[in-house]
Short mmCIF file of the N, C-alpha and C atoms (twelve columns), coordinates in Angstrom:
data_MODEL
# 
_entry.id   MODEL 
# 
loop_
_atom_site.group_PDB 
_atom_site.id 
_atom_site.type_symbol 
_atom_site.label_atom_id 
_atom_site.label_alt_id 
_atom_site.label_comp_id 
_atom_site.label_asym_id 
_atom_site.label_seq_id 
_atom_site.Cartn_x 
_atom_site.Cartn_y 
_atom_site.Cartn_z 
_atom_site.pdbx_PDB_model_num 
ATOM 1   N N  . UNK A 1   93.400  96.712 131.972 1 
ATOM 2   C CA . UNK A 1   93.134  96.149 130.672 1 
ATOM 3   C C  . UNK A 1   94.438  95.586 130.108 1 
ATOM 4   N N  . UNK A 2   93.928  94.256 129.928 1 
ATOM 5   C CA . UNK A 2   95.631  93.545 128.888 1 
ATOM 6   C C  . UNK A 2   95.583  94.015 127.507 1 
ATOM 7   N N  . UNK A 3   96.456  94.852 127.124 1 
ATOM 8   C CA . UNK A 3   96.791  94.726 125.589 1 
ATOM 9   C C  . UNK A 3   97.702  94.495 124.904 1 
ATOM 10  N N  . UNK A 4   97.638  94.291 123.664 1 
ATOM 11  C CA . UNK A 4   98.392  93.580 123.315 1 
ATOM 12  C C  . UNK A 4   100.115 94.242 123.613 1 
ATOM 13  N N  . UNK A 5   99.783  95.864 124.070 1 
ATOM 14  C CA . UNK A 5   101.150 96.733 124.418 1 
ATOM 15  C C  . UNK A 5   102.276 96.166 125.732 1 
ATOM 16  N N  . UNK A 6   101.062 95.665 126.338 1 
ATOM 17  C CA . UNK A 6   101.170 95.144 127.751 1 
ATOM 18  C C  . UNK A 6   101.884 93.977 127.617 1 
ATOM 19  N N  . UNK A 7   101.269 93.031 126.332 1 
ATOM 20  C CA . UNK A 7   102.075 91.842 126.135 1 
ATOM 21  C C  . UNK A 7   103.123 91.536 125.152 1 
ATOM 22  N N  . UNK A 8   103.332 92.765 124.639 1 
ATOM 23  C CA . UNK A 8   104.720 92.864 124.212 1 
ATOM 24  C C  . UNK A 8   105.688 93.391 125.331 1 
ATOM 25  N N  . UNK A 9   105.639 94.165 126.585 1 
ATOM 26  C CA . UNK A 9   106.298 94.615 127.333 1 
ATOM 27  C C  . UNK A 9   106.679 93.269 127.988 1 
ATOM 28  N N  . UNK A 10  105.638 92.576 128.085 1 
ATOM 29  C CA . UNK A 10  106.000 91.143 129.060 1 
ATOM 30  C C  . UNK A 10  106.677 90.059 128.072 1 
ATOM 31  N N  . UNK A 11  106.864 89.901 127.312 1 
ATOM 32  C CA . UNK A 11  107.318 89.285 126.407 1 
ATOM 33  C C  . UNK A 11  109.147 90.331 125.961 1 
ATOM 34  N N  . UNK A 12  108.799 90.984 126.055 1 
ATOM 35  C CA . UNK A 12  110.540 91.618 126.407 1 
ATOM 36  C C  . UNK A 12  111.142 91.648 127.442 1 
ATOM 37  N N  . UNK A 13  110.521 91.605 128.643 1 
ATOM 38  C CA . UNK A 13  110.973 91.794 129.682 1 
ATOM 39  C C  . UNK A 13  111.610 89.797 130.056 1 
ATOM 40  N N  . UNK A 14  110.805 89.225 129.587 1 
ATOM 41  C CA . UNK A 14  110.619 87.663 129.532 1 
ATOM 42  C C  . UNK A 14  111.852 87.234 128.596 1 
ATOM 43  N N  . UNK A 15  111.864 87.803 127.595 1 
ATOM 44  C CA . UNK A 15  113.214 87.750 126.753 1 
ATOM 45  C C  . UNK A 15  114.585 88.531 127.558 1 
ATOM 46  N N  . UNK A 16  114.529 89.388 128.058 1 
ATOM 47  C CA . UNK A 16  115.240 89.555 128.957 1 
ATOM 48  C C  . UNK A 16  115.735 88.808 129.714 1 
ATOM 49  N N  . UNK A 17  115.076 88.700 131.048 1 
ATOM 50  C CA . UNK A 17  115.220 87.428 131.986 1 
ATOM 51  C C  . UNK A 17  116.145 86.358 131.554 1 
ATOM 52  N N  . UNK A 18  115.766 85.490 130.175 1 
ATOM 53  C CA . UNK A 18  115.943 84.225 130.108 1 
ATOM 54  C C  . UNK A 18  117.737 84.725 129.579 1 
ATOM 55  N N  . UNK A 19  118.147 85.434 128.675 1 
ATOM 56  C CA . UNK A 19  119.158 85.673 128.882 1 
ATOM 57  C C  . UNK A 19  120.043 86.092 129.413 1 
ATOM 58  N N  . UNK A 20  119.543 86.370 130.588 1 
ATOM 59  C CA . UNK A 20  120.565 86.320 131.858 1 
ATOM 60  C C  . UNK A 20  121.555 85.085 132.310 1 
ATOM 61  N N  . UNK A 21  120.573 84.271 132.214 1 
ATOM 62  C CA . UNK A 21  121.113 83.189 133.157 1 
ATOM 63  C C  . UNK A 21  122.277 82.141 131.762 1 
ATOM 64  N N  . UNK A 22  123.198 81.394 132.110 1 
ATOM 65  C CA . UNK A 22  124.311 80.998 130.940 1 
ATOM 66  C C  . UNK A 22  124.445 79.466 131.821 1 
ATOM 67  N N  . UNK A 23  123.974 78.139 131.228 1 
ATOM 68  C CA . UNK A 23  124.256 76.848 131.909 1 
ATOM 69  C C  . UNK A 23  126.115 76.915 132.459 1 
ATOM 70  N N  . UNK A 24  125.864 76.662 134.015 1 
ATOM 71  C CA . UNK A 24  127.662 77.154 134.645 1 
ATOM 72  C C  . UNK A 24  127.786 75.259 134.736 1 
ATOM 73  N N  . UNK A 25  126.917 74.401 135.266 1 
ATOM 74  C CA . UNK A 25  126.787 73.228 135.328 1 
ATOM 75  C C  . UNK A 25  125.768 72.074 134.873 1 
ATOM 76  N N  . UNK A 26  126.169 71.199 134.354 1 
ATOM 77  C CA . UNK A 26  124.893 70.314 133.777 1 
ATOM 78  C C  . UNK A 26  125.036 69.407 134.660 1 
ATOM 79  N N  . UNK A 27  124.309 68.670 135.292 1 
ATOM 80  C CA . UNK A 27  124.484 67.428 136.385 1 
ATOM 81  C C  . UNK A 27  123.527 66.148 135.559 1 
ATOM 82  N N  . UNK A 28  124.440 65.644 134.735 1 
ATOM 83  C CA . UNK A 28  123.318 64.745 133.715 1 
ATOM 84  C C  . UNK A 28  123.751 63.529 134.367 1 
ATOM 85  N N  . UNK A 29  122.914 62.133 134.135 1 
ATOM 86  C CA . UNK A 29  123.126 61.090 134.117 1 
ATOM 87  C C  . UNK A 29  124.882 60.199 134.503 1 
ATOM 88  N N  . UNK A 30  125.636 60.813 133.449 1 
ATOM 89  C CA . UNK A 30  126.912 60.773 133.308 1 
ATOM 90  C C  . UNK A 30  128.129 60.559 134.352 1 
ATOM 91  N N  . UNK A 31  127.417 61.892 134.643 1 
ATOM 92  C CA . UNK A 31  128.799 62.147 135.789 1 
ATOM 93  C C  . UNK A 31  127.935 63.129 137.287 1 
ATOM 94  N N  . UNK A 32  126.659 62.637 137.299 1 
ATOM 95  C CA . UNK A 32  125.675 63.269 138.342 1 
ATOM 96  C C  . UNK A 32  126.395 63.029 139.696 1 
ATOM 97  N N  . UNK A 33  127.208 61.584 140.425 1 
ATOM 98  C CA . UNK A 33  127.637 61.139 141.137 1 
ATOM 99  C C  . UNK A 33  128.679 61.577 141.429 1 
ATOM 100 N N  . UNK A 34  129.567 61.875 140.713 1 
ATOM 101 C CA . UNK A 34  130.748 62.592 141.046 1 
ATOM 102 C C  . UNK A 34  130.812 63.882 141.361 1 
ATOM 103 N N  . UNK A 35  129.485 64.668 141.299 1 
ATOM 104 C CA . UNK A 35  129.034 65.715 141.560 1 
ATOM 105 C C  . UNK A 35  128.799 66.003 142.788 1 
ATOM 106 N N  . UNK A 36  128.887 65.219 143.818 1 
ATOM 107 C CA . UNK A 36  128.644 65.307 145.258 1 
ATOM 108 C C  . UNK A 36  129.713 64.148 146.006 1 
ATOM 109 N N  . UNK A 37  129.090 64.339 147.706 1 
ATOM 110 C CA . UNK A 37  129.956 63.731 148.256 1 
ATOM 111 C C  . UNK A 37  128.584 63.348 149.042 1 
ATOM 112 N N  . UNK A 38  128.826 61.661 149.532 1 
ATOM 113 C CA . UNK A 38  127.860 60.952 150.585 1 
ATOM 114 C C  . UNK A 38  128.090 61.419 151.770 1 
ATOM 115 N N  . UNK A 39  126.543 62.201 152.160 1 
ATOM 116 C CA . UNK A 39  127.037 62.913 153.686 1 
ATOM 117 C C  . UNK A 39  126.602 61.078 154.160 1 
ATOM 118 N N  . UNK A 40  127.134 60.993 155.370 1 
ATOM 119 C CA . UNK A 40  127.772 59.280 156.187 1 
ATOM 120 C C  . UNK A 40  127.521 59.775 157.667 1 
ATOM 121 N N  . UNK A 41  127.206 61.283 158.116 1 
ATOM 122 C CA . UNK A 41  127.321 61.444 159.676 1 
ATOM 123 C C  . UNK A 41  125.496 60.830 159.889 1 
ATOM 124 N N  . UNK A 42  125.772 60.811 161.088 1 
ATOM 125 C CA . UNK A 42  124.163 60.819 161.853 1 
ATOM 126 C C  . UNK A 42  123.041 61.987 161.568 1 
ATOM 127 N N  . UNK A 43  121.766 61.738 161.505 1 
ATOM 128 C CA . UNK A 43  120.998 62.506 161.197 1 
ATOM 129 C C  . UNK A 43  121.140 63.911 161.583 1 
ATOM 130 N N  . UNK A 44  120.994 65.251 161.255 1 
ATOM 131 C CA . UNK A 44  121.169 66.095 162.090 1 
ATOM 132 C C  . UNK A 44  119.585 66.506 162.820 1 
ATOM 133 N N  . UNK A 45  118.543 65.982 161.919 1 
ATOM 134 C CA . UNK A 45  117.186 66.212 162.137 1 
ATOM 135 C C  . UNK A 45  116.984 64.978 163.207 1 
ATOM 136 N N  . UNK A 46  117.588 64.007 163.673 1 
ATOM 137 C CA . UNK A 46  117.290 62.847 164.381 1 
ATOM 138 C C  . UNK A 46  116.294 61.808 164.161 1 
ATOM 139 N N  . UNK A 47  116.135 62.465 162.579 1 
ATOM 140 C CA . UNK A 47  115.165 60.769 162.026 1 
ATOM 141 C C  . UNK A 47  115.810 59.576 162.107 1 
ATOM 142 N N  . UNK A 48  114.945 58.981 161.903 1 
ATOM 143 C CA . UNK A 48  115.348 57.093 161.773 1 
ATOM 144 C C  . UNK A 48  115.699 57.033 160.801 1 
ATOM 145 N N  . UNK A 49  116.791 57.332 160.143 1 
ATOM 146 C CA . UNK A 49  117.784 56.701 158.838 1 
ATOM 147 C C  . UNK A 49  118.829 56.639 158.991 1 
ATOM 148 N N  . UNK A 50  119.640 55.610 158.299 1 
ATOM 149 C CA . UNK A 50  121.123 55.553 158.032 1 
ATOM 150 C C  . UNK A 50  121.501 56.115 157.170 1 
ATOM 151 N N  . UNK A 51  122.146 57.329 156.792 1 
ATOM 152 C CA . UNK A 51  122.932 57.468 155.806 1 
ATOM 153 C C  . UNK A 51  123.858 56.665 155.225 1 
ATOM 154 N N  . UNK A 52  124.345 56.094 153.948 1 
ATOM 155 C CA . UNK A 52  125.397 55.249 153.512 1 
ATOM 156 C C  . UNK A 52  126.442 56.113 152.500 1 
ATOM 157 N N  . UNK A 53  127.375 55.545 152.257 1 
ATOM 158 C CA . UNK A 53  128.531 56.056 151.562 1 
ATOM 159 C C  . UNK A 53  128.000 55.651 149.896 1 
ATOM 160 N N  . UNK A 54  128.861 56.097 149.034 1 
ATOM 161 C CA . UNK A 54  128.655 55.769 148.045 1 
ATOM 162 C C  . UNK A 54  128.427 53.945 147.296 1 
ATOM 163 N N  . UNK A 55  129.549 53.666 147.690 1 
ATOM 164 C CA . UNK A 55  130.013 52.184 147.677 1 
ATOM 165 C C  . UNK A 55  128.554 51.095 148.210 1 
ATOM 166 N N  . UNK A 56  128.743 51.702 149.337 1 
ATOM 167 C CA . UNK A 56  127.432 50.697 150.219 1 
ATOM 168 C C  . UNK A 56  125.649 51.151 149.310 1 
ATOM 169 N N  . UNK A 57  125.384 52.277 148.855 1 
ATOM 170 C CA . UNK A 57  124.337 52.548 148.501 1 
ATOM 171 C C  . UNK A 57  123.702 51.969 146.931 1 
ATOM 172 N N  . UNK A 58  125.367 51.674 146.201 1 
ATOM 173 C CA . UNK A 58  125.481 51.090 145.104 1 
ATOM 174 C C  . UNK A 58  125.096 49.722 144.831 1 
ATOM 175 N N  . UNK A 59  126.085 48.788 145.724 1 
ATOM 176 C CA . UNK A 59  125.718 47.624 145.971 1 
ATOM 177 C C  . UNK A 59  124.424 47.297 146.388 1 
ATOM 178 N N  . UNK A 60  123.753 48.293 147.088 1 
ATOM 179 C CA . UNK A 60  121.987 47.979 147.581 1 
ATOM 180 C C  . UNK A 60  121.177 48.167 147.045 1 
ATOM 181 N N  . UNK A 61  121.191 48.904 145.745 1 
ATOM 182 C CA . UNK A 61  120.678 49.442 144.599 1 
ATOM 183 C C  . UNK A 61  120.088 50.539 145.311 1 
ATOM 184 N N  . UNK A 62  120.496 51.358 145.904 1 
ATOM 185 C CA . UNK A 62  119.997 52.922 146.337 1 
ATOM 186 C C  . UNK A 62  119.775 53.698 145.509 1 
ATOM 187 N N  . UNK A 63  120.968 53.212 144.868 1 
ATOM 188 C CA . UNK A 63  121.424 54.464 143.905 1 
ATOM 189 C C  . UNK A 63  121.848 53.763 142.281 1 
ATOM 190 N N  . UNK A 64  121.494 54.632 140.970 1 
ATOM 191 C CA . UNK A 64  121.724 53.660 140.197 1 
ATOM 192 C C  . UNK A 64  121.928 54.743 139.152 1 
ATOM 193 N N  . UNK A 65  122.688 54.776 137.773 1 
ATOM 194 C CA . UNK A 65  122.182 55.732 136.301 1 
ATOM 195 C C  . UNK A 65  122.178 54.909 135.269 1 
ATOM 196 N N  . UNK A 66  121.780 55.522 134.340 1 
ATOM 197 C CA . UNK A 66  121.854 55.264 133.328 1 
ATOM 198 C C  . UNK A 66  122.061 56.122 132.321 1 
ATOM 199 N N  . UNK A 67  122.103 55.480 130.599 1 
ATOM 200 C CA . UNK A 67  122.459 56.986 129.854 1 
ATOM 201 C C  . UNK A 67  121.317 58.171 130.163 1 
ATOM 202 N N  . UNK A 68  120.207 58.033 130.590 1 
ATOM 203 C CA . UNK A 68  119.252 58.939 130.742 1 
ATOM 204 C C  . UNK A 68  118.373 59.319 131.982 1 
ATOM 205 N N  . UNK A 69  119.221 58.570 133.020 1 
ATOM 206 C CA . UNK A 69  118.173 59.151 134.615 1 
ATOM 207 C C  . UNK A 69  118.873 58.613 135.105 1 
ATOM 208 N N  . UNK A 70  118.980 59.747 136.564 1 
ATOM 209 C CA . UNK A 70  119.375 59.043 138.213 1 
ATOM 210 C C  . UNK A 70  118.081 58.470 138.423 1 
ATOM 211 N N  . UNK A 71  118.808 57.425 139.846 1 
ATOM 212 C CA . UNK A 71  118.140 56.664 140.712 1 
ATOM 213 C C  . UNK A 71  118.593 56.832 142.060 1 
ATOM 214 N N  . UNK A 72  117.668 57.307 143.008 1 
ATOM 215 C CA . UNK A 72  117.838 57.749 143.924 1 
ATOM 216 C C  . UNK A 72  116.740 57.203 145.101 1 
ATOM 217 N N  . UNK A 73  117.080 56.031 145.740 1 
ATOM 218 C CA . UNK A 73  115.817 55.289 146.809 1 
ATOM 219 C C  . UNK A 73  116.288 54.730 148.296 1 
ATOM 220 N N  . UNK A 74  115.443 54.476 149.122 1 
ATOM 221 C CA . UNK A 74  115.769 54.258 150.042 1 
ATOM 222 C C  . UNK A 74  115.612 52.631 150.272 1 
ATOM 223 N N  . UNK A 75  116.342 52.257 151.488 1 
ATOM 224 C CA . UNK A 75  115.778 50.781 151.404 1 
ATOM 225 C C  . UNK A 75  114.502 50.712 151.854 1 
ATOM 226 N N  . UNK A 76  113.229 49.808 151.166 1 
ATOM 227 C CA . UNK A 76  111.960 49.434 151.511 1 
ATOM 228 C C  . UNK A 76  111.635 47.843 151.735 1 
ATOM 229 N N  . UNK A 77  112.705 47.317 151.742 1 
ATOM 230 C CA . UNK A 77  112.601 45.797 151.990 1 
ATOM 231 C C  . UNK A 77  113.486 45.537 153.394 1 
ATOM 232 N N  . UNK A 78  114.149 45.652 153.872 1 
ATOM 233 C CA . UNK A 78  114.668 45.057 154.954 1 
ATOM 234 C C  . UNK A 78  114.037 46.379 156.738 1 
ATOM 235 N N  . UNK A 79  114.490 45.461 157.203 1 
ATOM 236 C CA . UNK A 79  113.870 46.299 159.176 1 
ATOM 237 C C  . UNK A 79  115.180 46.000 159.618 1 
ATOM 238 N N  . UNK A 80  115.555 47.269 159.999 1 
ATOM 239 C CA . UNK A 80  116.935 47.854 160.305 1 
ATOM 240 C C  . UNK A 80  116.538 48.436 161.713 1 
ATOM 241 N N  . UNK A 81  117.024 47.985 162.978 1 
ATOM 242 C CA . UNK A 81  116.603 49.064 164.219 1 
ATOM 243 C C  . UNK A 81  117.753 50.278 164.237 1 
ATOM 244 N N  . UNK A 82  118.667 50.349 163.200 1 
ATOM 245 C CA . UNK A 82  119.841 51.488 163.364 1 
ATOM 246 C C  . UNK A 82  118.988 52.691 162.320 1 
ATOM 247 N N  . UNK A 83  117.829 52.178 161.983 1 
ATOM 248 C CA . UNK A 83  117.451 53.580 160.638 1 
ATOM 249 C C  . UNK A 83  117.417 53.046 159.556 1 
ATOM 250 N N  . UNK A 84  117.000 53.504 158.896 1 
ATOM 251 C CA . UNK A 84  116.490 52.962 157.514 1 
ATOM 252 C C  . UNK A 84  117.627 53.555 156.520 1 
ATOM 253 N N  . UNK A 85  118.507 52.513 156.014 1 
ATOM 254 C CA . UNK A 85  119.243 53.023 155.109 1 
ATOM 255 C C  . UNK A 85  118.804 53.811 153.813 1 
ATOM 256 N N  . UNK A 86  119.193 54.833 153.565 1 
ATOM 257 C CA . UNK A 86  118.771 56.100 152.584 1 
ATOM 258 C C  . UNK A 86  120.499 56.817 151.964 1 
ATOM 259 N N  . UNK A 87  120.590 57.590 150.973 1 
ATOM 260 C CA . UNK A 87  120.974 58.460 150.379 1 
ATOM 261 C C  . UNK A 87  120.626 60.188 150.886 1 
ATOM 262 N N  . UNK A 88  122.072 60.855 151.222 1 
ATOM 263 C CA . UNK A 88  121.943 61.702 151.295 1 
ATOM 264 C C  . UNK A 88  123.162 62.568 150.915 1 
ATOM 265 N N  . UNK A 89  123.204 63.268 149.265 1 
ATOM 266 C CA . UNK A 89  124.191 63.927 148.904 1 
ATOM 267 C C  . UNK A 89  124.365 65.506 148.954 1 
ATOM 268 N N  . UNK A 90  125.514 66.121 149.357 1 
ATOM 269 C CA . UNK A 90  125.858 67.537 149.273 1 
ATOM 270 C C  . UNK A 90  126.673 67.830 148.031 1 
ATOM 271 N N  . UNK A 91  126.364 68.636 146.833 1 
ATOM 272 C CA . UNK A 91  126.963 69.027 145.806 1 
ATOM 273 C C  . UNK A 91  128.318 69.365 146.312 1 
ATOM 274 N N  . UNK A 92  129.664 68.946 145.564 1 
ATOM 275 C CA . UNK A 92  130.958 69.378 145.994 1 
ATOM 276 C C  . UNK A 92  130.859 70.862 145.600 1 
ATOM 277 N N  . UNK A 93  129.824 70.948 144.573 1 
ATOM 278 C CA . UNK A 93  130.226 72.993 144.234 1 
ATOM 279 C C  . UNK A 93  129.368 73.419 144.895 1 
ATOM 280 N N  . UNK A 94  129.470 75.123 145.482 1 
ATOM 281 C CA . UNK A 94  128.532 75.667 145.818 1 
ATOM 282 C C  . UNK A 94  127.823 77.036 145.424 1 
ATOM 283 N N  . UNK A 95  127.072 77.872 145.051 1 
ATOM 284 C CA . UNK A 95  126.596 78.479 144.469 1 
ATOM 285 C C  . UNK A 95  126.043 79.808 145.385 1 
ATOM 286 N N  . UNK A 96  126.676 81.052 144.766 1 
ATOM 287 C CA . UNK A 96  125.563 82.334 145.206 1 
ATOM 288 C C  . UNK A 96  124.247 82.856 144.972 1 
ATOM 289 N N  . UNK A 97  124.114 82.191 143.723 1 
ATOM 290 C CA . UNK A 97  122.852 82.378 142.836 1 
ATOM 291 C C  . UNK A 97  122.442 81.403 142.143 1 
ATOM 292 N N  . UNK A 98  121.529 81.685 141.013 1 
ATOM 293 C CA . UNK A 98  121.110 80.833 140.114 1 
ATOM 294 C C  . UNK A 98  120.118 80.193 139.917 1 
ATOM 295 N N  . UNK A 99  119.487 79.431 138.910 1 
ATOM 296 C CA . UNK A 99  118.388 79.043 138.284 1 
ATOM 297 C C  . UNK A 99  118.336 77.660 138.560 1 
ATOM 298 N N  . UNK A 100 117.791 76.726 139.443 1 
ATOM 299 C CA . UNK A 100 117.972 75.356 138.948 1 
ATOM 300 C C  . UNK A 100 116.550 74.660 138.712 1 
ATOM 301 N N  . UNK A 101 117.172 73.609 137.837 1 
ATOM 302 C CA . UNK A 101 116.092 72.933 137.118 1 
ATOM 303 C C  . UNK A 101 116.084 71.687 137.655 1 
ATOM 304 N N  . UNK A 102 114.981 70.992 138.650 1 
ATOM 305 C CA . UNK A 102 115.055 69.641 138.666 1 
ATOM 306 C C  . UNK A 102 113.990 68.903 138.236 1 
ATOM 307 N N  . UNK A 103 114.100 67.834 137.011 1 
ATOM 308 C CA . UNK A 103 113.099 66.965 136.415 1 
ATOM 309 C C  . UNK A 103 113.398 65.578 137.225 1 
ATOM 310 N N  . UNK A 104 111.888 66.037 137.996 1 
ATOM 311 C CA . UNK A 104 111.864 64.107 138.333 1 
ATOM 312 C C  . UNK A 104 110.466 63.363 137.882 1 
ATOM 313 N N  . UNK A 105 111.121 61.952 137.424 1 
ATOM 314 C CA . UNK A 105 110.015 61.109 137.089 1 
ATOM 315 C C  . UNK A 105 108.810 60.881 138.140 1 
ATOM 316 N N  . UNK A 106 109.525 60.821 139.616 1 
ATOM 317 C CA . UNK A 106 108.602 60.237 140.890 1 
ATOM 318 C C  . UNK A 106 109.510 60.759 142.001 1 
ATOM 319 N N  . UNK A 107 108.300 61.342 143.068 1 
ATOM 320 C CA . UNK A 107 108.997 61.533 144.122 1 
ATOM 321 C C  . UNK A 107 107.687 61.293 145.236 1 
ATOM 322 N N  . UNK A 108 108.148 60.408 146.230 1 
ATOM 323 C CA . UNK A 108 106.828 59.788 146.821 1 
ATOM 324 C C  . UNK A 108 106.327 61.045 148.011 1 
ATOM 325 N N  . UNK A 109 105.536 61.551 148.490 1 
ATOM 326 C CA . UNK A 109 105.132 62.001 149.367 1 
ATOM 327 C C  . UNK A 109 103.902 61.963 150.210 1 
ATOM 328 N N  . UNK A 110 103.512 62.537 151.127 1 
ATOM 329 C CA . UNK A 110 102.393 62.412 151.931 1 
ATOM 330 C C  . UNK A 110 101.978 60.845 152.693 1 
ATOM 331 N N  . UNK A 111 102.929 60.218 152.583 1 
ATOM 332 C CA . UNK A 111 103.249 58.979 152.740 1 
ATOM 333 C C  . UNK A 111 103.886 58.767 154.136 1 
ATOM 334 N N  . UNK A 112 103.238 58.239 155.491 1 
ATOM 335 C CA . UNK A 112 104.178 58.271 156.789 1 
ATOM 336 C C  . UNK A 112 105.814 57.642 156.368 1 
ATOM 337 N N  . UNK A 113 106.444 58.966 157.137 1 
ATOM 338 C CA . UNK A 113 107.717 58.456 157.093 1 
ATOM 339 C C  . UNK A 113 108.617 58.463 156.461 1 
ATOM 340 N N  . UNK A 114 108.384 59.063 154.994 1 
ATOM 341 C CA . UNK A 114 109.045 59.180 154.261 1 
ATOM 342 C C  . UNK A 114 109.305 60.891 154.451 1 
ATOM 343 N N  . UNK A 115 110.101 61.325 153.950 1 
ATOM 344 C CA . UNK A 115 110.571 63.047 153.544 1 
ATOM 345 C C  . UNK A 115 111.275 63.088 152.326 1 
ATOM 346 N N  . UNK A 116 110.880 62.834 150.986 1 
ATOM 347 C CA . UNK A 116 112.083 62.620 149.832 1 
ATOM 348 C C  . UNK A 116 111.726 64.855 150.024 1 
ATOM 349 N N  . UNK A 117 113.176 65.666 149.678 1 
ATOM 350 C CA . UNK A 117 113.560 66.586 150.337 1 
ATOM 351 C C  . UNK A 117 115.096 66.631 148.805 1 
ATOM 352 N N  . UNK A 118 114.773 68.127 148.487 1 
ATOM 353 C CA . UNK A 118 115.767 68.993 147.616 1 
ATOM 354 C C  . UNK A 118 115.962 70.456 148.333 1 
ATOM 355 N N  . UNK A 119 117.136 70.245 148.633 1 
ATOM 356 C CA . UNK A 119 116.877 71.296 149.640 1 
ATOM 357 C C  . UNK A 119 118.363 72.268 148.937 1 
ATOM 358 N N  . UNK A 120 118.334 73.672 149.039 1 
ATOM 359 C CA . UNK A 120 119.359 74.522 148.947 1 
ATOM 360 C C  . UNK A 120 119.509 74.954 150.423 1 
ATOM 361 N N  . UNK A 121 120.733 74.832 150.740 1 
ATOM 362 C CA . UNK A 121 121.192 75.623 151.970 1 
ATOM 363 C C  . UNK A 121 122.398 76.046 152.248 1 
ATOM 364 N N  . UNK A 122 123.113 77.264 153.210 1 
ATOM 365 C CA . UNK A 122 123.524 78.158 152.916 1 
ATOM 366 C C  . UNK A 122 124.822 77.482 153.818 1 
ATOM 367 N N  . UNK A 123 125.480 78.284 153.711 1 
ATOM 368 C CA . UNK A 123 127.480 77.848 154.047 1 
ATOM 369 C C  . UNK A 123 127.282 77.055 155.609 1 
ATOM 370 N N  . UNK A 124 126.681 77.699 156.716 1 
ATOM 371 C CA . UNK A 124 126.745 77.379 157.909 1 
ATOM 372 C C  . UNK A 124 125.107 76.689 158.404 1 
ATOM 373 N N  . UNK A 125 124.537 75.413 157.181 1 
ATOM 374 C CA . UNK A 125 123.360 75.428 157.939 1 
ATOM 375 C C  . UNK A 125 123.589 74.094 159.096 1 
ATOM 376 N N  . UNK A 126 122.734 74.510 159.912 1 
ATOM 377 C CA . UNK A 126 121.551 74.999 159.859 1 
ATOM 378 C C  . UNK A 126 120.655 76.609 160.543 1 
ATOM 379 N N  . UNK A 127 122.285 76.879 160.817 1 
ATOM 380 C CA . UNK A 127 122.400 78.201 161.113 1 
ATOM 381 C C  . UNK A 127 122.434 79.194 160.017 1 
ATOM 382 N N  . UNK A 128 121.632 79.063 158.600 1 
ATOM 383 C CA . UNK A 128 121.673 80.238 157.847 1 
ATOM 384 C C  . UNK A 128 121.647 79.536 156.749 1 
# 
């Protein structure tokens, strides 16, 4: 039976929780880019994409901000037999824990071929 005892316990325990956690990083619009580094090696999964550097992904409109959203796309107009040029960043910080929040407007899926992919992974992946 829920009562209302029950939902004051969850409602403290809930107040609890949320003050745990203290914003250590904001990754806004701003300065989101400088927040990582363009991984540039070859696939490690052996898909058909090119990874690009920062510079090159800019100029192609890969990648784009503004005062209020990243832009983050792959190329869909040109046929590349080296892979499909794409974006792929590793945060320069790295983290033991923590809460993260990601708001996206669009992220395409179920779609052949595509993998748009937020991934956390650990010091030595893909070994761990």
């Amino acid at each position: 039976m829920f009562t209302s005892y029950t939902l004051l316990i969850c409602l403290v325990l809930a107040r609890l929780g949320t003050a745990a956690y203290v914003l250590e990083d904001d990754y806004r619009p701003a300065n989101f880019f400088s927040m990582f580094t363009f991984f540039t090696d070859a696939d490690p999964t052996a898909g058909f994409v090119s990874y690009v550097n920062q510079a090159t992904a800019q100029s192609s409109g890969l990648i784009n901000s503004t005062a209020t959203s990243v832009y983050m796309g792959v190329d869909h107009t040109n046929v590349t037999p080296n892979g499909r040029p794409s974006v792929r960043l590793t945060s320069t910080k790295s983290y033991n824990s923590g809460l993260i929040i990601l708001d996206l407007n669009h992220m395409p899926g179920g779609i052949c071929g595509t993998w748009p992919a937020f991934w956390t992974v650990g010091p030595n992946w893909p070994n761990s």
